[in-house]
XYZ file of C-alpha atoms in Angstrom:
122
model
C -3.069 -10.252 -7.196
C -1.093 -8.346 -4.606
C 1.745 -10.038 -2.829
C 1.210 -10.308 0.882
C 4.070 -11.159 3.188
C 2.804 -14.292 4.897
C 4.922 -13.850 8.021
C 3.570 -10.335 8.545
C 0.018 -11.514 7.899
C 0.409 -14.174 10.543
C 1.713 -11.536 12.957
C -1.344 -9.369 12.226
C -3.652 -12.329 12.725
C -1.889 -13.195 15.966
C -2.193 -9.622 17.240
C -5.875 -9.607 16.285
C -6.486 -12.909 18.067
C -9.102 -13.946 15.521
C -10.893 -10.600 15.607
C -11.814 -10.040 11.948
C -13.319 -6.633 12.729
C -9.934 -5.456 14.022
C -8.207 -6.693 10.863
C -10.904 -5.120 8.721
C -10.296 -1.771 10.451
C -6.557 -2.027 9.838
C -7.233 -2.437 6.127
C -9.824 0.330 6.074
C -7.398 2.676 7.820
C -4.700 1.867 5.279
C -7.090 2.391 2.360
C -8.285 5.717 3.805
C -4.691 6.907 4.236
C -3.852 5.821 0.704
C -6.920 7.613 -0.664
C -5.845 10.837 1.079
C -2.165 10.739 0.169
C -2.071 9.179 -3.307
C -3.552 12.264 -5.037
C -0.934 14.369 -3.248
C 1.752 12.013 -4.542
C 0.399 12.291 -8.079
C 0.427 16.082 -7.788
C 3.979 16.097 -6.449
C 5.079 14.023 -9.437
C 3.241 16.346 -11.821
C 4.931 19.297 -10.088
C 8.319 17.537 -10.219
C 8.739 18.027 -6.465
C 11.250 15.389 -5.284
C 11.074 16.463 -1.642
C 7.311 15.991 -1.449
C 7.473 12.748 -3.460
C 10.061 11.340 -1.084
C 8.032 12.327 1.981
C 4.729 10.853 0.766
C 6.304 7.745 -0.750
C 8.100 7.077 2.532
C 4.874 7.420 4.506
C 2.928 5.104 2.192
C 5.802 2.613 2.061
C 5.650 2.199 5.835
C 1.876 1.965 5.813
C 2.027 -0.710 3.117
C 4.512 -2.777 5.097
C 2.210 -2.518 8.124
C -0.581 -4.325 6.242
C 1.832 -6.888 4.783
C 1.458 -5.446 1.256
C 5.122 -5.786 0.421
C 4.604 -5.339 -3.336
C 3.071 -1.922 -2.768
C 5.767 -1.026 -0.262
C 8.418 -1.921 -2.842
C 6.779 0.371 -5.409
C 6.704 3.246 -2.925
C 10.333 2.556 -2.062
C 11.243 2.817 -5.731
C 9.560 6.233 -5.899
C 11.282 7.305 -2.710
C 14.684 6.304 -4.072
C 14.054 8.024 -7.399
C 13.081 11.200 -5.560
C 16.253 10.997 -3.459
C 18.383 10.848 -6.610
C 16.277 13.420 -8.467
C 15.644 11.018 -11.341
C 11.880 10.624 -11.748
C 11.819 9.133 -15.232
C 9.977 5.982 -14.065
C 7.625 7.760 -11.672
C 4.530 7.737 -13.879
C 4.874 4.020 -14.615
C 5.367 3.284 -10.911
C 2.210 5.316 -10.138
C 0.251 3.221 -12.620
C 1.590 0.030 -11.028
C 0.623 1.284 -7.568
C -2.843 2.276 -8.727
C -3.455 -1.172 -10.232
C -2.043 -2.938 -7.171
C -4.375 -0.935 -4.927
C -7.392 -2.041 -6.960
C -6.356 -5.621 -6.263
C -5.467 -4.903 -2.638
C -8.956 -3.529 -1.987
C -10.611 -6.584 -3.515
C -8.488 -9.112 -1.684
C -8.367 -7.392 1.715
C -12.039 -6.519 1.776
C -13.032 -10.000 0.623
C -10.898 -11.489 3.362
C -12.261 -9.389 6.188
C -15.599 -8.006 5.118
C -16.553 -11.055 3.100
C -15.186 -13.141 5.957
C -13.140 -15.216 3.550
C -9.736 -15.354 5.274
C -8.458 -17.657 2.534
C -8.548 -14.711 0.107
C -5.179 -13.561 1.396
C -2.489 -16.077 0.699
């Protein structure tokens, strides 16, 4: 199960003022951005392009923090740091971790806001 930063979740809930549709849209926007950029990140790793890896990982790190998905943000930060140093030996494993975490993120976030089960995110 993904790790959600509880303080950030409470801030999101406070901003939303109980509007589950708003929170649902935040998650959908994040998922859509991930779905657009993750294949580009995979390609950059396959191409051994540290500059592109750093750029995309940085973008997705910030997006992950914005939805309180700190575990995903940490994985993107690891990729970003590896790209900065030019050492990408762990990149494929990190990609696999991110991919698996996103499967869980989708389940939990969508259950919480589409399934209207706010207790799904803890």
